[in-house]
Tab-separated table of C-alpha atoms in Angstrom:
chain	number	residue	atom	x	y	z
A	1	MET	CA	0.000	0.000	0.000
A	2	GLN	CA	1.139	3.505	-0.811
A	3	THR	CA	-0.173	6.900	0.116
A	4	GLY	CA	0.693	8.723	-3.069
A	5	PHE	CA	-1.971	11.414	-2.566
A	6	LYS	CA	-2.928	13.401	0.506
A	7	ASP	CA	-6.641	12.996	-0.125
A	8	HIS	CA	-6.924	9.229	-0.605
A	9	ILE	CA	-5.126	5.915	-0.075
A	10	GLU	CA	-3.777	4.161	-3.157
A	11	LEU	CA	-4.769	0.489	-3.286
A	12	SER	CA	-3.157	-2.156	-5.449
A	13	ILE	CA	-5.380	-4.526	-7.410
A	14	LYS	CA	-4.556	-7.285	-4.913
A	15	MET	CA	-5.675	-5.070	-2.053
A	16	GLN	CA	-8.867	-4.062	-3.868
A	17	GLN	CA	-9.828	-7.679	-4.484
A	18	SER	CA	-9.469	-8.644	-0.815
A	19	ILE	CA	-13.046	-7.429	-0.181
A	20	ASN	CA	-15.960	-6.568	-2.435
A	21	SER	CA	-17.756	-3.255	-2.859
A	22	ASN	CA	-20.728	-4.238	-0.690
A	23	ILE	CA	-18.557	-5.054	2.351
A	24	ALA	CA	-16.343	-2.007	1.909
A	25	ASN	CA	-19.247	0.433	1.758
A	26	HIS	CA	-21.414	-1.273	4.369
A	27	TYR	CA	-18.708	-1.184	7.046
A	28	ALA	CA	-16.926	1.950	5.708
A	29	ILE	CA	-13.585	0.125	5.536
A	30	ILE	CA	-10.637	-0.134	3.135
A	31	PRO	CA	-7.748	-2.644	3.239
A	32	LYS	CA	-4.562	-1.618	5.048
A	33	VAL	CA	-2.639	-4.908	5.296
A	34	VAL	CA	-3.699	-8.197	3.709
A	35	ASN	CA	-2.111	-11.445	4.896
A	36	GLU	CA	-2.983	-15.079	4.377
A	37	ASN	CA	-4.631	-15.476	7.778
A	38	SER	CA	-5.457	-11.917	8.802
A	39	PHE	CA	-6.759	-8.573	7.607
A	40	GLU	CA	-6.018	-5.086	8.836
A	41	PHE	CA	-8.486	-2.403	7.663
A	42	TYR	CA	-8.866	1.326	7.924
A	43	ILE	CA	-12.304	2.277	9.213
A	44	ASP	CA	-14.139	5.591	9.152
A	45	GLU	CA	-13.174	7.475	12.319
A	46	SER	CA	-16.836	8.331	12.873
A	47	ARG	CA	-17.472	4.627	13.603
A	48	GLN	CA	-14.835	4.250	16.332
A	49	ASN	CA	-17.454	3.367	18.938
A	50	ASP	CA	-18.517	0.352	16.843
A	51	ILE	CA	-15.035	-1.058	16.191
A	52	ASN	CA	-15.360	-4.068	18.492
A	53	VAL	CA	-18.708	-5.127	17.039
A	54	ILE	CA	-17.560	-4.621	13.443
A	55	GLU	CA	-14.349	-6.585	14.062
A	56	GLN	CA	-16.364	-9.575	15.283
A	57	GLU	CA	-18.754	-9.401	12.323
A	58	LEU	CA	-15.890	-9.217	9.837
A	59	LYS	CA	-14.110	-12.162	11.478
A	60	LEU	CA	-17.208	-14.297	10.939
A	61	LEU	CA	-17.778	-12.946	7.442
A	62	LEU	CA	-14.204	-13.280	6.169
A	63	ASN	CA	-13.105	-16.224	8.343
A	64	LYS	CA	-9.850	-14.440	9.214
A	65	GLU	CA	-8.447	-12.407	12.053
A	66	VAL	CA	-9.437	-8.737	11.657
A	67	SER	CA	-8.144	-5.502	13.169
A	68	LEU	CA	-9.393	-1.976	12.478
A	69	ASP	CA	-7.605	1.382	12.525
A	70	PRO	CA	-9.556	4.675	12.414
A	71	LEU	CA	-8.907	6.969	9.443
A	72	ASP	CA	-10.016	10.498	8.565
A	73	SER	CA	-13.540	10.322	7.108
A	74	ASN	CA	-12.737	12.456	4.067
A	75	ILE	CA	-9.755	10.319	3.071
A	76	LEU	CA	-11.631	7.076	3.616
A	77	ASN	CA	-14.757	8.192	1.718
A	78	ARG	CA	-12.698	9.404	-1.217
A	79	THR	CA	-10.823	6.087	-1.354
A	80	LEU	CA	-14.097	4.167	-1.189
A	81	SER	CA	-15.522	6.192	-4.080
A	82	ILE	CA	-12.436	5.592	-6.235
A	83	TYR	CA	-12.002	1.845	-5.668
A	84	TYR	CA	-15.364	0.583	-4.405
A	85	ARG	CA	-18.121	2.265	-6.397
A	86	LYS	CA	-21.580	1.903	-4.967
A	87	GLN	CA	-24.091	0.280	-7.275
A	88	ASP	CA	-26.998	2.463	-8.316
A	89	SER	CA	-29.975	1.282	-6.287
A	90	ASN	CA	-32.327	2.810	-8.861
A	91	LYS	CA	-31.090	0.419	-11.556
A	92	SER	CA	-32.660	-2.953	-10.958
A	93	THR	CA	-31.978	-6.138	-12.883
A	94	SER	CA	-34.303	-9.039	-13.439
A	95	VAL	CA	-31.545	-11.634	-12.898
A	96	ASN	CA	-30.271	-12.210	-9.363
A	97	TYR	CA	-26.570	-12.115	-8.569
A	98	SER	CA	-24.950	-15.500	-8.091
A	99	ASN	CA	-21.582	-16.408	-6.619
A	100	ASN	CA	-20.235	-16.673	-10.157
A	101	PHE	CA	-17.473	-14.181	-10.888
A	102	LEU	CA	-18.678	-13.579	-14.456
A	103	GLU	CA	-22.266	-12.830	-13.445
A	104	ASN	CA	-21.119	-10.489	-10.695
A	105	LEU	CA	-18.772	-8.706	-13.084
A	106	ILE	CA	-21.440	-8.189	-15.753
A	107	PHE	CA	-24.079	-6.831	-13.384
A	108	GLU	CA	-21.641	-4.636	-11.488
A	109	ALA	CA	-20.400	-3.171	-14.786
A	110	LYS	CA	-23.967	-2.486	-15.929
A	111	ASN	CA	-25.030	-0.926	-12.639
A	112	ILE	CA	-22.127	1.530	-12.496
A	113	GLY	CA	-22.686	2.611	-16.104
A	114	ALA	CA	-19.786	0.864	-17.889
A	115	SER	CA	-20.171	0.458	-21.657
A	116	ASP	CA	-17.551	-2.278	-22.167
A	117	ILE	CA	-15.770	-5.011	-20.210
A	118	HIS	CA	-12.236	-5.891	-21.337
A	119	ILE	CA	-10.770	-9.227	-20.203
A	120	GLU	CA	-7.190	-9.749	-21.363
A	121	ILE	CA	-4.263	-12.020	-20.625
A	122	PHE	CA	-0.519	-11.390	-20.588
A	123	ASP	CA	2.572	-13.405	-19.825
A	124	ASP	CA	2.120	-13.775	-16.078
A	125	GLU	CA	-1.397	-12.566	-15.262
A	126	ALA	CA	-4.783	-11.524	-16.596
A	127	ARG	CA	-6.799	-8.386	-15.891
A	128	VAL	CA	-10.284	-6.919	-16.194
A	129	ARG	CA	-10.887	-3.307	-17.226
A	130	LEU	CA	-14.150	-1.355	-17.518
A	131	ARG	CA	-14.850	1.533	-19.885
A	132	ILE	CA	-16.741	4.264	-18.022
A	133	ASP	CA	-17.580	7.580	-19.712
A	134	GLY	CA	-15.244	6.629	-22.544
A	135	LYS	CA	-12.192	5.870	-20.350
A	136	LEU	CA	-10.799	2.469	-19.318
A	137	ILE	CA	-10.180	1.783	-15.628
A	138	GLU	CA	-8.586	-1.345	-14.195
A	139	LYS	CA	-10.989	-3.391	-12.084
A	140	ASN	CA	-9.557	-6.836	-11.273
A	141	HIS	CA	-6.590	-9.131	-11.682
A	142	ILE	CA	-7.279	-12.794	-12.440
A	143	LYS	CA	-4.955	-15.722	-11.794
A	144	LYS	CA	-3.662	-17.099	-15.064
A	145	GLU	CA	-4.861	-20.603	-14.198
A	146	ASN	CA	-8.446	-19.296	-13.824
A	147	TYR	CA	-8.468	-17.328	-17.069
A	148	LEU	CA	-9.242	-20.235	-19.414
A	149	GLU	CA	-12.225	-21.267	-17.273
A	150	LEU	CA	-13.572	-17.699	-17.395
A	151	VAL	CA	-13.202	-17.472	-21.186
A	152	ASN	CA	-14.957	-20.821	-21.604
A	153	GLN	CA	-17.841	-19.625	-19.406
A	154	ILE	CA	-18.210	-16.588	-21.651
A	155	LYS	CA	-18.126	-18.767	-24.791
A	156	ILE	CA	-20.779	-21.125	-23.438
A	157	LYS	CA	-23.061	-18.250	-22.433
A	158	SER	CA	-22.699	-16.628	-25.870
A	159	ASN	CA	-23.088	-19.909	-27.837
A	160	LEU	CA	-19.540	-19.909	-29.189
A	161	ASP	CA	-17.205	-22.818	-29.929
A	162	ILE	CA	-15.063	-23.474	-26.836
A	163	THR	CA	-12.648	-25.635	-28.881
A	164	GLU	CA	-11.871	-22.848	-31.372
A	165	LYS	CA	-8.922	-20.824	-30.092
A	166	ARG	CA	-7.235	-19.814	-33.358
A	167	LEU	CA	-9.899	-17.612	-34.963
A	168	PRO	CA	-11.878	-14.570	-33.769
A	169	GLN	CA	-15.455	-15.251	-32.686
A	170	ASP	CA	-18.460	-13.022	-32.071
A	171	GLY	CA	-21.484	-13.879	-29.960
A	172	ARG	CA	-24.230	-12.495	-27.780
A	173	ILE	CA	-25.476	-13.021	-24.214
A	174	GLU	CA	-29.116	-12.092	-23.635
A	175	TYR	CA	-30.702	-10.965	-20.387
A	176	ASP	CA	-34.250	-9.743	-19.783
A	177	ASP	CA	-33.505	-6.026	-19.992
A	178	PHE	CA	-30.110	-5.822	-21.697
A	179	ASP	CA	-27.767	-7.767	-23.968
A	180	ILE	CA	-24.022	-8.351	-24.091
A	181	ARG	CA	-22.182	-8.371	-27.423
A	182	VAL	CA	-19.132	-10.628	-27.101
A	183	SER	CA	-15.982	-10.365	-29.220
A	184	ILE	CA	-13.146	-12.857	-28.743
A	185	LEU	CA	-9.756	-12.280	-30.343
A	186	PRO	CA	-6.773	-14.683	-30.257
A	187	THR	CA	-3.626	-12.905	-28.979
A	188	HIS	CA	-0.064	-13.995	-28.245
A	189	HIS	CA	-0.780	-15.160	-24.682
A	190	GLY	CA	-4.385	-16.284	-25.132
A	191	GLU	CA	-7.821	-15.020	-26.087
A	192	LYS	CA	-8.841	-11.435	-25.310
A	193	VAL	CA	-12.528	-10.828	-24.616
A	194	VAL	CA	-14.451	-7.590	-25.017
A	195	MET	CA	-18.080	-7.498	-23.894
A	196	ARG	CA	-20.192	-4.508	-24.967
A	197	ILE	CA	-23.227	-3.819	-22.768
A	198	LEU	CA	-26.221	-2.978	-24.929
A	199	GLY	CA	-29.381	-1.317	-23.613
A	200	ARG	CA	-32.569	-2.751	-25.029
A	201	ASP	CA	-35.053	0.071	-24.799
A	202	ALA	CA	-34.745	3.238	-26.900
A	203	SER	CA	-38.091	4.636	-25.738
A	204	GLN	CA	-36.368	7.131	-23.426
A	205	LEU	CA	-34.178	8.644	-26.157
A	206	ASP	CA	-35.186	12.191	-27.101
A	207	ILE	CA	-33.596	14.011	-30.007
A	208	ASN	CA	-34.048	17.306	-28.136
A	209	ASP	CA	-31.693	16.115	-25.377
A	210	LEU	CA	-28.740	14.982	-27.500
A	211	GLY	CA	-26.821	18.249	-27.735
A	212	PHE	CA	-28.007	19.952	-30.942
A	213	ASP	CA	-28.190	23.737	-30.782
A	214	ASP	CA	-31.442	25.319	-31.966
A	215	ASP	CA	-30.353	26.064	-35.539
A	216	GLY	CA	-28.615	22.720	-35.887
A	217	LEU	CA	-31.692	20.821	-34.711
A	218	LEU	CA	-33.942	22.693	-37.151
A	219	ASN	CA	-31.604	21.904	-40.046
A	220	TYR	CA	-31.317	18.277	-39.008
A	221	LEU	CA	-35.067	17.719	-38.580
A	222	GLU	CA	-35.737	19.374	-41.931
A	223	ALA	CA	-33.334	16.909	-43.568
A	224	VAL	CA	-34.659	13.752	-41.883
A	225	LYS	CA	-38.300	14.636	-42.541
A	226	GLN	CA	-37.831	14.621	-46.298
A	227	ALA	CA	-39.433	11.740	-48.187
A	228	ASN	CA	-36.172	10.562	-49.727
A	229	GLY	CA	-32.436	11.184	-49.710
A	230	ILE	CA	-29.531	10.191	-47.468
A	231	VAL	CA	-28.681	11.393	-43.975
A	232	LEU	CA	-25.097	10.598	-42.948
A	233	ILE	CA	-23.614	10.852	-39.450
A	234	SER	CA	-19.851	10.579	-39.078
A	235	GLY	CA	-17.442	10.210	-36.209
A	236	PRO	CA	-15.075	7.714	-34.586
A	237	THR	CA	-16.176	4.626	-32.687
A	238	GLY	CA	-17.878	5.588	-29.433
A	239	SER	CA	-18.891	9.094	-30.506
A	240	GLY	CA	-22.643	8.478	-30.141
A	241	LYS	CA	-23.576	8.078	-33.815
A	242	THR	CA	-25.881	5.114	-33.217
A	243	THR	CA	-27.660	6.873	-30.355
A	244	THR	CA	-28.356	9.837	-32.669
A	245	LEU	CA	-29.762	7.465	-35.308
A	246	TYR	CA	-32.065	5.729	-32.816
A	247	ALA	CA	-33.342	9.058	-31.499
A	248	THR	CA	-34.000	10.036	-35.119
A	249	LEU	CA	-35.874	6.799	-35.817
A	250	LYS	CA	-37.974	7.327	-32.712
A	251	THR	CA	-38.934	10.781	-34.037
A	252	LEU	CA	-39.855	9.383	-37.467
A	253	ASN	CA	-41.589	6.226	-36.249
A	254	ASN	CA	-45.366	6.203	-36.743
A	255	ILE	CA	-48.105	3.868	-37.943
A	256	ASN	CA	-47.939	5.207	-41.497
A	257	ARG	CA	-44.276	4.420	-42.152
A	258	ASN	CA	-42.496	1.129	-42.828
A	259	ILE	CA	-39.057	1.411	-41.223
A	260	VAL	CA	-36.404	-1.296	-41.597
A	261	THR	CA	-32.863	-1.408	-40.200
A	262	VAL	CA	-29.789	-3.602	-40.559
A	263	GLU	CA	-27.356	-3.254	-37.663
A	264	ASP	CA	-24.190	-4.740	-36.206
A	265	PRO	CA	-25.162	-5.133	-33.430
A	266	ILE	CA	-28.772	-4.222	-32.629
A	267	GLU	CA	-28.079	-1.925	-29.671
A	268	TYR	CA	-31.650	-0.832	-28.869
A	269	THR	CA	-35.087	-2.058	-29.793
A	270	LEU	CA	-37.869	0.204	-30.993
A	271	LYS	CA	-41.461	-0.969	-31.147
A	272	GLY	CA	-42.871	-0.728	-34.665
A	273	ILE	CA	-39.489	-0.942	-36.423
A	274	ASN	CA	-38.237	-4.065	-38.237
A	275	GLN	CA	-34.634	-4.609	-37.151
A	276	VAL	CA	-32.207	-7.068	-38.747
A	277	GLN	CA	-28.945	-8.292	-37.206
A	278	LEU	CA	-25.984	-8.366	-39.610
A	279	LYS	CA	-24.572	-11.897	-40.137
A	280	GLU	CA	-21.664	-11.703	-42.543
A	281	ASN	CA	-20.660	-15.347	-41.970
A	282	ILE	CA	-23.828	-16.467	-43.785
A	283	GLY	CA	-23.781	-13.707	-46.398
A	284	LEU	CA	-26.159	-11.274	-44.660
A	285	THR	CA	-24.145	-8.100	-45.245
A	286	PHE	CA	-25.242	-4.462	-45.341
A	287	THR	CA	-25.381	-4.666	-49.139
A	288	SER	CA	-27.356	-7.920	-49.373
A	289	ALA	CA	-29.767	-6.771	-46.652
A	290	LEU	CA	-30.315	-3.484	-48.478
A	291	ARG	CA	-31.166	-5.357	-51.687
A	292	SER	CA	-33.776	-7.351	-49.761
A	293	PHE	CA	-35.116	-4.228	-48.052
A	294	LEU	CA	-35.959	-2.663	-51.405
A	295	ARG	CA	-38.413	-5.542	-51.990
A	296	GLN	CA	-40.042	-4.952	-48.585
A	297	ASP	CA	-41.766	-1.687	-49.571
A	298	PRO	CA	-39.883	0.454	-47.020
A	299	ASP	CA	-40.306	4.175	-46.435
A	300	ILE	CA	-37.185	4.583	-44.278
A	301	ILE	CA	-34.045	2.432	-44.228
A	302	MET	CA	-31.350	2.598	-41.565
A	303	LEU	CA	-27.954	1.075	-42.349
A	304	GLY	CA	-25.670	0.675	-39.359
A	305	GLU	CA	-22.644	1.776	-41.375
A	306	ILE	CA	-21.494	2.503	-44.925
A	307	ARG	CA	-18.235	0.565	-45.031
A	308	ASP	CA	-17.469	0.191	-48.720
A	309	ALA	CA	-18.264	1.443	-52.204
A	310	GLU	CA	-20.852	-1.273	-52.883
A	311	THR	CA	-22.902	-0.337	-49.814
A	312	ALA	CA	-22.597	3.372	-50.700
A	313	GLN	CA	-23.842	2.692	-54.229
A	314	MET	CA	-26.817	0.707	-52.894
A	315	ALA	CA	-27.680	3.541	-50.496
A	316	ILE	CA	-27.575	6.005	-53.412
A	317	ARG	CA	-29.812	3.712	-55.441
A	318	ALA	CA	-32.297	3.382	-52.565
A	319	SER	CA	-32.526	7.151	-52.142
A	320	LEU	CA	-33.019	7.686	-55.887
A	321	THR	CA	-35.965	5.275	-55.861
A	322	GLY	CA	-37.847	7.269	-53.224
A	323	HIS	CA	-36.524	6.058	-49.876
A	324	LEU	CA	-35.026	7.933	-46.943
A	325	VAL	CA	-31.728	6.299	-45.943
A	326	LEU	CA	-30.024	6.917	-42.586
A	327	SER	CA	-26.493	5.687	-41.978
A	328	THR	CA	-23.111	6.320	-40.359
A	329	ILE	CA	-19.651	6.622	-41.859
A	330	HIS	CA	-16.161	6.943	-40.383
A	331	THR	CA	-14.821	10.387	-41.233
A	332	ASN	CA	-13.514	13.316	-39.170
A	333	SER	CA	-15.794	16.121	-40.372
A	334	ALA	CA	-19.031	16.856	-42.203
A	335	THR	CA	-17.159	17.877	-45.370
A	336	GLY	CA	-14.850	14.867	-44.984
A	337	THR	CA	-17.873	12.613	-45.483
A	338	ILE	CA	-18.369	14.021	-48.982
A	339	ALA	CA	-14.681	13.490	-49.775
A	340	ARG	CA	-14.922	9.894	-48.518
A	341	LEU	CA	-17.830	9.140	-50.862
A	342	ILE	CA	-15.888	10.627	-53.786
A	343	ASP	CA	-12.951	8.375	-52.828
A	344	MET	CA	-15.387	5.450	-53.105
A	345	ASN	CA	-15.873	6.468	-56.779
A	346	ILE	CA	-19.414	7.752	-56.231
A	347	PRO	CA	-20.012	10.412	-58.934
A	348	SER	CA	-20.113	13.944	-57.509
A	349	PHE	CA	-23.443	14.763	-59.170
A	350	LEU	CA	-25.086	11.738	-57.500
A	351	ILE	CA	-23.748	12.788	-54.096
A	352	ALA	CA	-25.060	16.318	-54.600
A	353	GLU	CA	-28.500	15.031	-55.634
A	354	THR	CA	-29.006	12.427	-52.926
A	355	ILE	CA	-27.362	13.634	-49.684
A	356	ASN	CA	-29.771	15.677	-47.555
A	357	ILE	CA	-27.353	16.497	-44.754
A	358	SER	CA	-23.920	15.512	-43.480
A	359	VAL	CA	-23.348	15.528	-39.716
A	360	ALA	CA	-20.151	14.972	-37.732
A	361	GLN	CA	-20.282	14.403	-34.000
A	362	ARG	CA	-18.164	13.764	-30.912
A	363	LEU	CA	-18.877	12.991	-27.265
A	364	LEU	CA	-17.246	15.127	-24.570
A	365	ARG	CA	-17.144	14.418	-20.858
A	366	LEU	CA	-18.739	17.122	-18.726
A	367	LEU	CA	-17.122	18.446	-15.571
A	368	CYS	CA	-18.817	17.429	-12.361
A	369	PRO	CA	-20.852	20.492	-11.281
A	370	HIS	CA	-20.309	19.643	-7.602
A	371	CYS	CA	-16.518	19.834	-7.528
A	372	LYS	CA	-15.087	21.555	-10.621
A	373	THR	CA	-12.524	24.189	-9.646
A	374	GLU	CA	-11.852	27.591	-11.199
A	375	THR	CA	-8.287	28.542	-12.199
A	376	GLU	CA	-6.520	31.147	-14.317
A	377	PHE	CA	-6.573	30.583	-18.074
A	378	ASP	CA	-3.326	30.805	-20.037
A	379	PRO	CA	-3.784	31.216	-23.825
A	380	LYS	CA	-0.443	29.453	-24.322
A	381	ASP	CA	-2.149	26.213	-23.275
A	382	LEU	CA	-4.233	26.212	-26.480
A	383	PRO	CA	-2.971	24.299	-29.555
A	384	MET	CA	-0.988	26.524	-31.915
A	385	SER	CA	-3.248	25.511	-34.804
A	386	PHE	CA	-6.428	26.757	-33.077
A	387	GLU	CA	-7.467	30.395	-33.397
A	388	ALA	CA	-9.914	31.372	-30.679
A	389	LYS	CA	-12.354	34.192	-31.403
A	390	VAL	CA	-12.874	34.872	-27.680
A	391	LEU	CA	-10.467	34.045	-24.859
A	392	PRO	CA	-11.768	33.471	-21.324
A	393	LYS	CA	-10.011	34.846	-18.255
A	394	LYS	CA	-10.869	31.797	-16.172
A	395	GLN	CA	-11.221	28.087	-16.806
A	396	PHE	CA	-12.582	25.108	-14.880
A	397	GLU	CA	-10.664	21.936	-14.152
A	398	PRO	CA	-11.664	18.507	-12.800
A	399	LYS	CA	-11.154	17.851	-9.102
A	400	GLY	CA	-13.227	14.865	-7.977
A	401	CYS	CA	-15.855	14.180	-5.321
A	402	GLU	CA	-18.302	11.497	-4.224
A	403	HIS	CA	-20.814	12.572	-6.885
A	404	CYS	CA	-18.419	11.725	-9.739
A	405	TYR	CA	-16.501	8.847	-8.109
A	406	PHE	CA	-13.576	11.283	-7.817
A	407	THR	CA	-12.986	11.343	-11.572
A	408	GLY	CA	-13.881	15.047	-11.900
A	409	TYR	CA	-16.359	14.290	-14.691
A	410	LYS	CA	-20.027	13.365	-14.658
A	411	GLY	CA	-21.917	12.529	-17.845
A	412	ARG	CA	-21.205	13.326	-21.489
A	413	ARG	CA	-22.641	15.592	-24.164
A	414	ALA	CA	-22.592	15.304	-27.934
A	415	ILE	CA	-21.430	18.158	-30.141
A	416	TYR	CA	-22.409	18.371	-33.800
A	417	GLU	CA	-20.997	19.851	-36.988
A	418	ILE	CA	-23.794	20.135	-39.541
A	419	LEU	CA	-23.599	20.590	-43.308
A	420	PRO	CA	-27.059	20.896	-44.913
A	421	ILE	CA	-26.820	20.253	-48.648
A	422	SER	CA	-28.216	23.518	-49.985
A	423	SER	CA	-28.137	24.381	-53.693
A	424	GLU	CA	-24.913	26.293	-53.107
A	425	VAL	CA	-23.283	23.331	-51.363
A	426	ALA	CA	-24.584	20.952	-54.052
A	427	ASN	CA	-22.950	23.069	-56.757
A	428	ALA	CA	-19.666	23.043	-54.843
A	429	ILE	CA	-19.838	19.232	-54.598
A	430	LYS	CA	-20.441	18.913	-58.350
A	431	GLU	CA	-17.533	21.244	-59.079
A	432	ASN	CA	-15.264	19.563	-56.482
A	433	THR	CA	-14.690	22.872	-54.678
A	434	LEU	CA	-16.396	21.990	-51.373
A	435	GLU	CA	-13.237	21.918	-49.254
A	436	GLU	CA	-12.118	25.263	-50.667
A	437	GLN	CA	-15.181	27.000	-49.217
A	438	ASP	CA	-16.105	27.342	-45.550
A	439	PHE	CA	-19.707	26.127	-45.471
A	440	THR	CA	-19.505	25.070	-41.804
A	441	LYS	CA	-18.369	28.479	-40.560
A	442	ASP	CA	-19.004	28.859	-36.803
A	443	GLN	CA	-20.432	25.328	-36.802
A	444	LYS	CA	-17.183	23.368	-36.674
A	445	LEU	CA	-16.624	20.727	-34.021
A	446	SER	CA	-13.692	22.751	-32.676
A	447	ASP	CA	-15.925	25.817	-32.191
A	448	LYS	CA	-18.611	23.770	-30.448
A	449	ALA	CA	-16.036	22.113	-28.190
A	450	PHE	CA	-14.397	25.449	-27.319
A	451	ASN	CA	-17.795	26.952	-26.465
A	452	LEU	CA	-18.387	24.156	-23.941
A	453	PHE	CA	-14.958	24.909	-22.479
A	454	ILE	CA	-15.366	28.687	-22.134
A	455	ASN	CA	-18.830	28.167	-20.628
A	456	GLY	CA	-17.272	26.045	-17.890
A	457	LEU	CA	-18.959	22.779	-18.863
A	458	THR	CA	-15.824	20.820	-19.719
A	459	SER	CA	-12.054	21.064	-19.377
A	460	LEU	CA	-9.282	22.037	-21.746
A	461	GLU	CA	-7.791	18.553	-21.579
A	462	GLU	CA	-11.098	17.117	-22.806
A	463	VAL	CA	-11.461	19.456	-25.819
A	464	TYR	CA	-7.750	19.662	-26.722
A	465	PRO	CA	-7.771	16.692	-29.183
A	466	ILE	CA	-10.629	18.335	-31.109
A	467	LEU	CA	-9.049	21.802	-31.076
A	468	ILE	CA	-5.721	20.483	-32.357
A	469	ASN	CA	-7.447	19.013	-35.431
A	470	SER	CA	-9.339	22.215	-36.258
């Protein structure tokens, strides 16, 4: 154990795993010394009068000798919040916890808001990491001899071949109110597992709450309410593109429209929409599904992603025959999407005629409103490539408190760069002069990110990667 910070105790993974979150929070304790036959814990100084009773309870519970040392309440509570997150009592699950490590891990990850579980093995040990608000944190270490058993449990639950260890495999674990998408990849020391936690219900998504400004939302709704054309949303993995598409589908969904989707994976379900899971191993690709969709009399088609020229050409064809097509694409900006389609050998005049709107988006972590701290702003901290129109005198930085698990951040917000395809923009696309003209003036991702920063909603470190690419 080390005390590397004045405001909390640093715990190694071994120390963290000596007790679980429920015990730590119930008794307000953290490990101090862990031996084979005994435990020494720090306990909240406010519970000094109960030390004898708690020691006896812990001896029975842990079947080891236990001693307790009082510790400052602020230090202990901060350490608890960092290493032993409380589960959200408002989030119930329909499957009870068992003593199984895998089940406990999955439900704990879901309850604390993790999006992914990474299980990976190295030369001498294995570890578990959780992605929370876009960042990976280390959760557990696993003995190497137990790793194979854990991977096999995951394979059995997701209906995968436990004898296949040479090739990647993809599967799915289904629960009553959420699903797990499983990806297994052979690595040098063994198989790495990534489990993506997928929410099932999109009924709570509201397009008004995503992060569009007023003008941007009006432009976007005008584009998606057209009878035909293509709406493209771009951004890197994990930038919220799929969430934007589902919120859009919820807005468009009514009894008079036939809406079909092909997705990989199906992350939410929407009543009244026909959703298809991509299965490339049997030939069900985005392109083949789109061909079938055109025979299903659809009004609106959602493609999870445009990955290649063939899919792009099919999307163009669908829009030209009177369908509205929604999809995502991996580019860095709204104008970059047009350039990507041209690189796929889609004729410029077809792009100009069929694209309704191009949107780029990112997700930024928001500073915790309970603990963010104000400091002086130094313009020299900005990237040299970014030219700010207005410079603030102050800035806010993350600190950390119980409300944000001492990360300094709480929640995320999407920012959008929007390029409606007006007649002027369409002409620029046809003449291949789009990138020479600034059609997204004051609407760039860098401007949106910097506005969040100067308004005190996020930190410079969070927006810096976007500003540097402006």
